[in-house]
mmCIF file of C-alpha atoms in Angstrom:
data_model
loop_
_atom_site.group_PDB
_atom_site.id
_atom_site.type_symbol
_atom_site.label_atom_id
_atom_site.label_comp_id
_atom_site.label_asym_id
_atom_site.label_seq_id
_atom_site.Cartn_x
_atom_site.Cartn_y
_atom_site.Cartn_z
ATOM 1 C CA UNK A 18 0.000 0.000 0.000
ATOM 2 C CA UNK A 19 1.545 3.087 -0.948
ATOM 3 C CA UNK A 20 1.213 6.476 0.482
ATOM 4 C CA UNK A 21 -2.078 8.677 -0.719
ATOM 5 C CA UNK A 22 -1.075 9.626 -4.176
ATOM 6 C CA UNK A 23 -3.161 12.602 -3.633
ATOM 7 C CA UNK A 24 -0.629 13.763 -0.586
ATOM 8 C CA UNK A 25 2.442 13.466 -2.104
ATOM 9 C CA UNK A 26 1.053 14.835 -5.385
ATOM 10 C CA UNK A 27 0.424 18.262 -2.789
ATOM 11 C CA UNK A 28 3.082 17.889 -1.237
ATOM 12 C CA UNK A 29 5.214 18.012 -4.559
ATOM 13 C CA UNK A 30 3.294 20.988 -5.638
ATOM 14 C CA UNK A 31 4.058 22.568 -1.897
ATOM 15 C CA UNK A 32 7.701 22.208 -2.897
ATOM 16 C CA UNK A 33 7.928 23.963 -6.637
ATOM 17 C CA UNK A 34 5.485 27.078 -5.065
ATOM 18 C CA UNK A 35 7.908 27.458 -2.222
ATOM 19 C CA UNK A 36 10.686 27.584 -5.172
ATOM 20 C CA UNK A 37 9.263 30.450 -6.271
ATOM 21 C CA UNK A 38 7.370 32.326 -3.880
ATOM 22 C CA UNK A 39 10.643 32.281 -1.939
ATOM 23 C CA UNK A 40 13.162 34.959 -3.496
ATOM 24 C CA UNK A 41 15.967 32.872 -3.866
ATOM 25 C CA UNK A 42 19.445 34.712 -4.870
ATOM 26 C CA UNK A 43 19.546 34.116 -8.459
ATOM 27 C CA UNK A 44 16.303 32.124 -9.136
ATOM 28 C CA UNK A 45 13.038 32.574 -10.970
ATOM 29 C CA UNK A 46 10.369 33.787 -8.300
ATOM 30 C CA UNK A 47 7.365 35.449 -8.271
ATOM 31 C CA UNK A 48 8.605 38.957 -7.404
ATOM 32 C CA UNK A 49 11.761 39.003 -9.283
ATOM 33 C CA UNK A 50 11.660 37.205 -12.869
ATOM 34 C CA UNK A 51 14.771 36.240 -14.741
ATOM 35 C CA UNK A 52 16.462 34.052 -17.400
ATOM 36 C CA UNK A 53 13.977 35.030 -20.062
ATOM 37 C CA UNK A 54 11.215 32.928 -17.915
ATOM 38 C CA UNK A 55 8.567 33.863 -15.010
ATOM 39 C CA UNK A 56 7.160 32.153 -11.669
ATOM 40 C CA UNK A 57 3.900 31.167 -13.724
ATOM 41 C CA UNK A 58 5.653 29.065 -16.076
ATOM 42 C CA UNK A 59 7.180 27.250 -13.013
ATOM 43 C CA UNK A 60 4.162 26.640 -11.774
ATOM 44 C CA UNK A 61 2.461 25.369 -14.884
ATOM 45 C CA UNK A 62 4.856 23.045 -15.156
ATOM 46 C CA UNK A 63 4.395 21.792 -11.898
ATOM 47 C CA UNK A 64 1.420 20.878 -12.340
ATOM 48 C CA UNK A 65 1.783 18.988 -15.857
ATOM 49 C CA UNK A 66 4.628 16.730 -14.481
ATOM 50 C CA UNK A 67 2.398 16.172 -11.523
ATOM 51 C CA UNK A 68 0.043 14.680 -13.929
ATOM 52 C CA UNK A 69 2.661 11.747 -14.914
ATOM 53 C CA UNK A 70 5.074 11.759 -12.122
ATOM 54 C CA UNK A 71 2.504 10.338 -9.607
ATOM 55 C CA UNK A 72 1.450 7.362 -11.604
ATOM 56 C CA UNK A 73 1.595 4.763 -9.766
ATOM 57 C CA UNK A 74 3.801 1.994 -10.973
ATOM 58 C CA UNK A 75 4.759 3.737 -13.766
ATOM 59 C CA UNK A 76 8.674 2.873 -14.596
ATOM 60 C CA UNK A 77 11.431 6.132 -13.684
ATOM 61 C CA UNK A 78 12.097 6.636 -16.908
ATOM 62 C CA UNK A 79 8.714 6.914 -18.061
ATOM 63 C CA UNK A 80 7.814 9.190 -15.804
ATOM 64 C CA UNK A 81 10.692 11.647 -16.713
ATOM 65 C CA UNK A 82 9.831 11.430 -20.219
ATOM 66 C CA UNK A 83 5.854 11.766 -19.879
ATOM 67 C CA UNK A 84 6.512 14.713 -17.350
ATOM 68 C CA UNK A 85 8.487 16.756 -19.667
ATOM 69 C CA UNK A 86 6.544 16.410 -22.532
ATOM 70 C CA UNK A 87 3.954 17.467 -20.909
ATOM 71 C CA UNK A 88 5.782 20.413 -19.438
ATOM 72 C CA UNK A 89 7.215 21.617 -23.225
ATOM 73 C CA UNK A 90 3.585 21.796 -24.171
ATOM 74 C CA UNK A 91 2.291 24.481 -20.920
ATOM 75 C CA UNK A 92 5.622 26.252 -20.276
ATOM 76 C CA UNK A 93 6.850 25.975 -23.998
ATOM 77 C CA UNK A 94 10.823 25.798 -22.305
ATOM 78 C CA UNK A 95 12.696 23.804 -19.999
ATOM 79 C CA UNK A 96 11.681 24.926 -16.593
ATOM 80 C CA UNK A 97 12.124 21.796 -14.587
ATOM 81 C CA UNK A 98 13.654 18.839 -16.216
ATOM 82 C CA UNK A 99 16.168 18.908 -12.718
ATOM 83 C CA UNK A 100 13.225 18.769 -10.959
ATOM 84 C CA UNK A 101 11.754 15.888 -13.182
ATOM 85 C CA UNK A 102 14.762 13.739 -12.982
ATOM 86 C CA UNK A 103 15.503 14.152 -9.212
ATOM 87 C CA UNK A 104 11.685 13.500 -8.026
ATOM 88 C CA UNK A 105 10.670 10.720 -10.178
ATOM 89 C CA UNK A 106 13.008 7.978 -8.285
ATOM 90 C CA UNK A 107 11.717 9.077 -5.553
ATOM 91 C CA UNK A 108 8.161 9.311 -6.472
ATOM 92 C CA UNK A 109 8.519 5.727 -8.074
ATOM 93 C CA UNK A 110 9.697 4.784 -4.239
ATOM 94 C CA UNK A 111 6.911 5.666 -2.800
ATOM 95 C CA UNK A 112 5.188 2.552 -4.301
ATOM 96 C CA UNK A 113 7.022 0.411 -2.084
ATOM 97 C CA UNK A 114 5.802 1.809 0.909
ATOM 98 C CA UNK A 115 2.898 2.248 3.724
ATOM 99 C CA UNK A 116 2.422 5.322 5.898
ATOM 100 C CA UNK A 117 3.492 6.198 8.410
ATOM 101 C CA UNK A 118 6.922 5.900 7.058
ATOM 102 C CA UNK A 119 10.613 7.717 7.887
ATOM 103 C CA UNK A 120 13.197 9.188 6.114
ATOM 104 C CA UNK A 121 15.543 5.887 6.431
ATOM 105 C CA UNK A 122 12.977 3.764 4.812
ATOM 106 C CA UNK A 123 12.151 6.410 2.085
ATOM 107 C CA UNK A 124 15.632 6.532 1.232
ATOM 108 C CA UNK A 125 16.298 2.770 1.170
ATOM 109 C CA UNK A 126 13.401 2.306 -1.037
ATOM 110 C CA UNK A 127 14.656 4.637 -3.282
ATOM 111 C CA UNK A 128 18.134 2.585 -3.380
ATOM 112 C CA UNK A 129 16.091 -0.080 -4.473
ATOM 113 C CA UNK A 130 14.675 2.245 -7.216
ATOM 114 C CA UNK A 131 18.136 3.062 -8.466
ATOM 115 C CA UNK A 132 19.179 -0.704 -8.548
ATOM 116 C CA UNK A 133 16.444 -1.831 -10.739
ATOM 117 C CA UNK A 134 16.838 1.030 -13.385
ATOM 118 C CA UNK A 135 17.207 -0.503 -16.950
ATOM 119 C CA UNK A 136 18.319 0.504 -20.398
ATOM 120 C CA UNK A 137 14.781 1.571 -21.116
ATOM 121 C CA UNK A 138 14.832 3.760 -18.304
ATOM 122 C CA UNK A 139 18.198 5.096 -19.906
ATOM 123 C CA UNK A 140 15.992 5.548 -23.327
ATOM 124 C CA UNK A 141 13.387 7.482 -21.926
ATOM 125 C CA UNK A 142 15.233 10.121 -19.936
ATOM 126 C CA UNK A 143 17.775 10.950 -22.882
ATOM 127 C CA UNK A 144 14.961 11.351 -24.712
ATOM 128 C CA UNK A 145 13.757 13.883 -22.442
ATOM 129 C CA UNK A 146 17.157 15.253 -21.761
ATOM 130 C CA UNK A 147 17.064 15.800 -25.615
ATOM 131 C CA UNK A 148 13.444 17.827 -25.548
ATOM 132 C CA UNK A 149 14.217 19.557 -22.934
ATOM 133 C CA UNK A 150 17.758 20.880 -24.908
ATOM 134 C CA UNK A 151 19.328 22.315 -21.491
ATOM 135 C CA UNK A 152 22.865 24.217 -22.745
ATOM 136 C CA UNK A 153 25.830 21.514 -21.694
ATOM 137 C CA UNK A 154 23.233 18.820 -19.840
ATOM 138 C CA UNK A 155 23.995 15.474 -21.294
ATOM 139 C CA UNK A 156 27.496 16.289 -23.228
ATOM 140 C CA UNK A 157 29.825 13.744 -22.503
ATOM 141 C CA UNK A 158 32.386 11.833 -24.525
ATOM 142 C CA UNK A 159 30.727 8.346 -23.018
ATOM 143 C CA UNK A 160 26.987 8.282 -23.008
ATOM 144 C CA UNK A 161 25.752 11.421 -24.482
ATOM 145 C CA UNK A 162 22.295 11.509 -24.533
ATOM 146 C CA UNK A 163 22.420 12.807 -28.576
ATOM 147 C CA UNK A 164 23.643 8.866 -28.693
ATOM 148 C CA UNK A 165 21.561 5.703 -27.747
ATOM 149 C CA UNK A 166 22.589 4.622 -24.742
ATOM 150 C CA UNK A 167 23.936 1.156 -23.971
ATOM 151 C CA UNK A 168 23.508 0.863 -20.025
ATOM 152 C CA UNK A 169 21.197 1.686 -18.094
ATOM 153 C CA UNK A 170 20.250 4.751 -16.501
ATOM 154 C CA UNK A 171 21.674 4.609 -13.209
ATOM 155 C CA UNK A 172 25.186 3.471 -14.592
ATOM 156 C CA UNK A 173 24.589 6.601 -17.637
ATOM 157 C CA UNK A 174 24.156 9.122 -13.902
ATOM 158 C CA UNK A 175 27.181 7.646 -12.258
ATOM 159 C CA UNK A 176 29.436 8.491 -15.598
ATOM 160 C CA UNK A 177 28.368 12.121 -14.895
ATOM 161 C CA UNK A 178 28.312 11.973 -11.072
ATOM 162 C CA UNK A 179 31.624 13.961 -10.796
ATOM 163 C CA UNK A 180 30.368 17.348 -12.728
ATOM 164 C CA UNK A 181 26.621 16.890 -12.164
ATOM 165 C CA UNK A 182 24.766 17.053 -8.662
ATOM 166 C CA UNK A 183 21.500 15.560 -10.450
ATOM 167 C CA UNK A 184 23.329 12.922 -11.649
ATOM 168 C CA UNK A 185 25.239 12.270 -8.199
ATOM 169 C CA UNK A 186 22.107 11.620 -6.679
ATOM 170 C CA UNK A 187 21.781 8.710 -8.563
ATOM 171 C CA UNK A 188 25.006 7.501 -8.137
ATOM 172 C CA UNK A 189 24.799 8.099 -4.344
ATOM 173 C CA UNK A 190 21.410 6.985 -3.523
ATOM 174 C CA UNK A 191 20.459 10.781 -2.874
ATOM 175 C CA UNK A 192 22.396 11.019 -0.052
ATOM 176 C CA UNK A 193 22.495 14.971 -0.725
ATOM 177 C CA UNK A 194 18.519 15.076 -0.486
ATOM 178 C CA UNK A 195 18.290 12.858 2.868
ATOM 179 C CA UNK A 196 21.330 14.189 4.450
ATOM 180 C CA UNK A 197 22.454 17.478 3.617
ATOM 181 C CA UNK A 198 18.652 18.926 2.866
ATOM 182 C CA UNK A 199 16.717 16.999 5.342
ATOM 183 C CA UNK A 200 19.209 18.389 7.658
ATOM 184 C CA UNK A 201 18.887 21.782 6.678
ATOM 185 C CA UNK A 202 15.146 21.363 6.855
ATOM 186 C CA UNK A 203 15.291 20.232 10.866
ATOM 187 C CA UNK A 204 17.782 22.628 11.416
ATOM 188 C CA UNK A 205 16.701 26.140 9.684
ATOM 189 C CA UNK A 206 16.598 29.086 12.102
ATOM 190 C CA UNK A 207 13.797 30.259 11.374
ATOM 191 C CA UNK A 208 9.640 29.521 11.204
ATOM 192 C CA UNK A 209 8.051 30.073 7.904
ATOM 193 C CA UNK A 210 8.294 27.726 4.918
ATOM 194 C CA UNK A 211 10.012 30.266 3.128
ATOM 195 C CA UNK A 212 12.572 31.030 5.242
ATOM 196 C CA UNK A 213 13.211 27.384 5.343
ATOM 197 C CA UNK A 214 13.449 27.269 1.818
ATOM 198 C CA UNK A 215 15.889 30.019 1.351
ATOM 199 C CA UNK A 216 18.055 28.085 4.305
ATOM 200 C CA UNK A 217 18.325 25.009 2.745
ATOM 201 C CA UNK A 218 18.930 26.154 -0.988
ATOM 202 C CA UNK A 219 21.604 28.528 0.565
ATOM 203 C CA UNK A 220 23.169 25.102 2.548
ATOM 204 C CA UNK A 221 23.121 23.834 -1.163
ATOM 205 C CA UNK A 222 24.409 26.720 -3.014
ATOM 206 C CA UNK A 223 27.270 27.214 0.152
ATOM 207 C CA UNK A 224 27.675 23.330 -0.012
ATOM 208 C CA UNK A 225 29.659 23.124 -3.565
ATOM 209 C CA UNK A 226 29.745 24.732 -7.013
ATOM 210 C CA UNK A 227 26.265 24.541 -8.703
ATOM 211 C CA UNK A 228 26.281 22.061 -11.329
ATOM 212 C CA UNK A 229 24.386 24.679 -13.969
ATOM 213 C CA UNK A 230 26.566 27.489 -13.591
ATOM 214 C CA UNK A 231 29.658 25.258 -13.604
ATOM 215 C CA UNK A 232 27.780 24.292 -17.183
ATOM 216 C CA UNK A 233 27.058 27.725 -18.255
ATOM 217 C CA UNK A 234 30.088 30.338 -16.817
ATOM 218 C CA UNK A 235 32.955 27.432 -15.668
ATOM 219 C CA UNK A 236 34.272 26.413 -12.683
ATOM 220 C CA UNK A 237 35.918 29.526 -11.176
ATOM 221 C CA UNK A 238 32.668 31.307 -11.063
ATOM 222 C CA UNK A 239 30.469 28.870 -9.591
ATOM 223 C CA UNK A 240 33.331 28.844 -6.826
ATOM 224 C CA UNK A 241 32.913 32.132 -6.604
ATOM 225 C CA UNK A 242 29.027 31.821 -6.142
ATOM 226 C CA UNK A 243 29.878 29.521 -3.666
ATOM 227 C CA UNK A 244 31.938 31.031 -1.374
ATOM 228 C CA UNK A 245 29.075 34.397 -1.229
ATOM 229 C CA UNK A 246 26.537 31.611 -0.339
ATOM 230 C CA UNK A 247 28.318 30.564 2.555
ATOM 231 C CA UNK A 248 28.767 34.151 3.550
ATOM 232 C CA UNK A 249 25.661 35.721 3.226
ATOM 233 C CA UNK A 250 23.905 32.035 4.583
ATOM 234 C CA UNK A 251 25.970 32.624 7.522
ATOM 235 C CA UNK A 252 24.804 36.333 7.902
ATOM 236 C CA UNK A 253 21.448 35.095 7.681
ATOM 237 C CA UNK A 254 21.302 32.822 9.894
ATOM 238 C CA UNK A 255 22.994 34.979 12.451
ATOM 239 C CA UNK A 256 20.558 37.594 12.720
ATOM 240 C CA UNK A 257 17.702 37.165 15.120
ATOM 241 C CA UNK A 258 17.019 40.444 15.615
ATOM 242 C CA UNK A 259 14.136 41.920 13.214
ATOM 243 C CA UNK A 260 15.961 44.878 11.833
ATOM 244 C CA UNK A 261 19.414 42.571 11.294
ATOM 245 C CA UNK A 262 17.662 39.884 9.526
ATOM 246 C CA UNK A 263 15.772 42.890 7.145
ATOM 247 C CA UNK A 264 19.615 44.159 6.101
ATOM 248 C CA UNK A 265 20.463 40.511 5.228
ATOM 249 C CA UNK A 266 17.522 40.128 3.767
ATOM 250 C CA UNK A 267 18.099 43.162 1.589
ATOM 251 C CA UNK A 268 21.750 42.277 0.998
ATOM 252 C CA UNK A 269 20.278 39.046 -0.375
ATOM 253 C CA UNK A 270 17.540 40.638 -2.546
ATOM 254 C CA UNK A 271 20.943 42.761 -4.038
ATOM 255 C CA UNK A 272 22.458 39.366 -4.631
ATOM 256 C CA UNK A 273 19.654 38.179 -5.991
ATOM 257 C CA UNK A 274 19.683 41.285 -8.557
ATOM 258 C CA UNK A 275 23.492 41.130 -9.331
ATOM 259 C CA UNK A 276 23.404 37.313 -10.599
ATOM 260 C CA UNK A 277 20.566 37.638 -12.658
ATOM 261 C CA UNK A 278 22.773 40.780 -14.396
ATOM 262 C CA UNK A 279 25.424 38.484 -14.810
ATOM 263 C CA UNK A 280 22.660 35.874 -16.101
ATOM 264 C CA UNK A 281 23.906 33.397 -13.535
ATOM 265 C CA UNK A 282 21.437 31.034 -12.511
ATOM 266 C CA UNK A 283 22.075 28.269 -9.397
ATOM 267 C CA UNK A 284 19.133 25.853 -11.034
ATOM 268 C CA UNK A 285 21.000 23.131 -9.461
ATOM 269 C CA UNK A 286 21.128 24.082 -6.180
ATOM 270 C CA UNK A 287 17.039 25.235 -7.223
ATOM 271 C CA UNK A 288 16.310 21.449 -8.193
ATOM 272 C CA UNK A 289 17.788 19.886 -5.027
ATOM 273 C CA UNK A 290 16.164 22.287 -2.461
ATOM 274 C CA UNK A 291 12.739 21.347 -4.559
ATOM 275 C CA UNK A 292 13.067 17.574 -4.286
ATOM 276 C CA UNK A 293 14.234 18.227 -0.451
ATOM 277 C CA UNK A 294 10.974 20.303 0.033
ATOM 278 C CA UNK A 295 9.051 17.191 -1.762
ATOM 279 C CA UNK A 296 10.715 14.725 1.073
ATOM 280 C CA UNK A 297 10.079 17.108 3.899
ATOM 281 C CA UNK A 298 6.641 18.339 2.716
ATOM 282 C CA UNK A 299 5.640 14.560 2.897
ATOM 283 C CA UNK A 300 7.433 13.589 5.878
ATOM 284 C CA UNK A 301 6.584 16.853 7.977
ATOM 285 C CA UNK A 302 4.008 18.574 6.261
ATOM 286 C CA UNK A 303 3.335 21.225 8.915
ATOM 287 C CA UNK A 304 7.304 21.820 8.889
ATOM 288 C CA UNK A 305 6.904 23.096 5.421
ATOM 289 C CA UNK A 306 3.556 24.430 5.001
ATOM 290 C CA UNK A 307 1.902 21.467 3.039
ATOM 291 C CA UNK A 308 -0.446 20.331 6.073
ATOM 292 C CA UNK A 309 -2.190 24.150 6.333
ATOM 293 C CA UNK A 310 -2.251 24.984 2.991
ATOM 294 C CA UNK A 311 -2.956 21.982 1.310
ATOM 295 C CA UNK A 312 -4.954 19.775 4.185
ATOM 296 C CA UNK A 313 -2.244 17.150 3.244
ATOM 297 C CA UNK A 314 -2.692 14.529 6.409
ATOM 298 C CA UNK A 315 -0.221 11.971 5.976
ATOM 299 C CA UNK A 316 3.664 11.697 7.426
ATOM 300 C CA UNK A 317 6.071 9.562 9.239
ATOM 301 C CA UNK A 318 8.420 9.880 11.444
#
């Protein structure tokens, strides 16, 4: 028996309208558009992939592929396809399991997920690699998705695991999700869902070098990105005060307005504080916001 599809559908949906109700430094959201794309489009998508990412049984691979088609057709761009490929193993775990549930069992489900990944799996998310035509994602000298593959999917993520977070977390068995977000999640200074947000996808973005800028600008700027994460997360979090956490909230909001000049975008850092939300929103719902705005009434433990 698996979890209400109907929770963890809202609980997904939760996560992407914390992405972008939350002003993230750098980051679509719904008071500061970038990137030639706008909040609405992010949620649009959202709910298209919904549509084939909760299916239950349906195979990872076809779930990637069915949720970005149907994304292309409402958004008409990539807007998610990090999103896509990080949630649907862990979507397809859910049909192993039986509320109430924890984060341990969640995550060794999803293990299992990853092990039984096949070279149609591999197939169907190249093909939506393809569609969704992100600038560098899927260029490799071994196993480039403009090539049919010839292993399957998890062995095609663990090729890329050094120079792609997304693909790490298949090579890892999302050990970045259940550790370093989950953590972040439990361990946020502050109360609202968005502030939680903007914790963990600083912990991410102050973690390591964001796989999409590393794509788009190289490696020295993403380091660069990195090292004002950890600063201004560490700012952040410092100020308890009202009128110190407004300056580093403005400070933030200038970040935010400086990157987007530059037209660097941490969509990595984006995708993995999404698929944390997901985890956290189904685990915790009131932590997150899912249980009062959403009525969602399931969790573990």
């Amino acid at each position: 028996m698996r979890p209400a599809e109907s929770a963890v559908r809202d609980a997904f949906l939760r996560a992407c309208e914390l992405d972008v109700e939350t002003q993230k430094p750098g980051n679509v959201s719904v008071d500061s558009a970038g990137h030639g794309m706008t909040a609405a489009q992010f949620i649009a998508s959202a709910q298209a992939a919904a549509g084939a990412l909760f299916v239950p049984g349906a195979r990872v691979g076809t779930r990637i592929l069915d949720a970005m088609t149907r994304t292309l057709e409402v958004a008409g761009c990539n807007t998610n396809l990090g999103i896509v490929l990080l949630v649907a193993p862990l979507a397809a775990a859910l049909d192993d399991l039986a509320p109430p549930m924890n984060g341990r069992e969640w995550r060794d489900a999803t293990e299992r997920v990853l092990a039984r990944l096949t070279l149609d799996d591999a197939r169907a998310a190249y093909r939506a690699i393809a569609l969704a035509n992100p600038g560098g994602l899927g260029d490799a000298s071994e196993q480039s998705v403009h090539a049919e593959p010839s292993v399957d999917l998890r062995a095609a993520m663990a090729l890329a695991a050094d120079r792609d977070s997304i693909a790490r977390q298949y090579a890892n068995g999302f050990r970045d999700v259940f550790e370093t977000g989950l953590s972040a999640v439990a361990n946020a200074p502050a109360d609202t869902p968005k502030e939680i947000t903007l914790d963990v996808f600083l912990s991410f973005l102050g973690g390591w070098p964001d796989s999409h800028i590393v794509r788009k600008q190289g490696v020295t700027v993403a380091q660069s990105v990195t090292g004002e994460a950890k600063r201004h997360r560490a700012r952040w979090r410092a100020t308890a005060a009202h009128a110190a956490r407004q300056d580093a909230t403005q400070q933030l909001l200038a970040w935010d307005a400086g990157l987007k000049a530059r037209g660097i975008n941490p969509g990595t850092s984006a995708d993995l504080t999404v698929a944390t939300l997901f985890v956290a929103g189904c685990l915790d719902p009131a932590r997150t916001g899912v249980a009062a705005t959403r009525g969602c009434d399931w969790h573990g433990s």
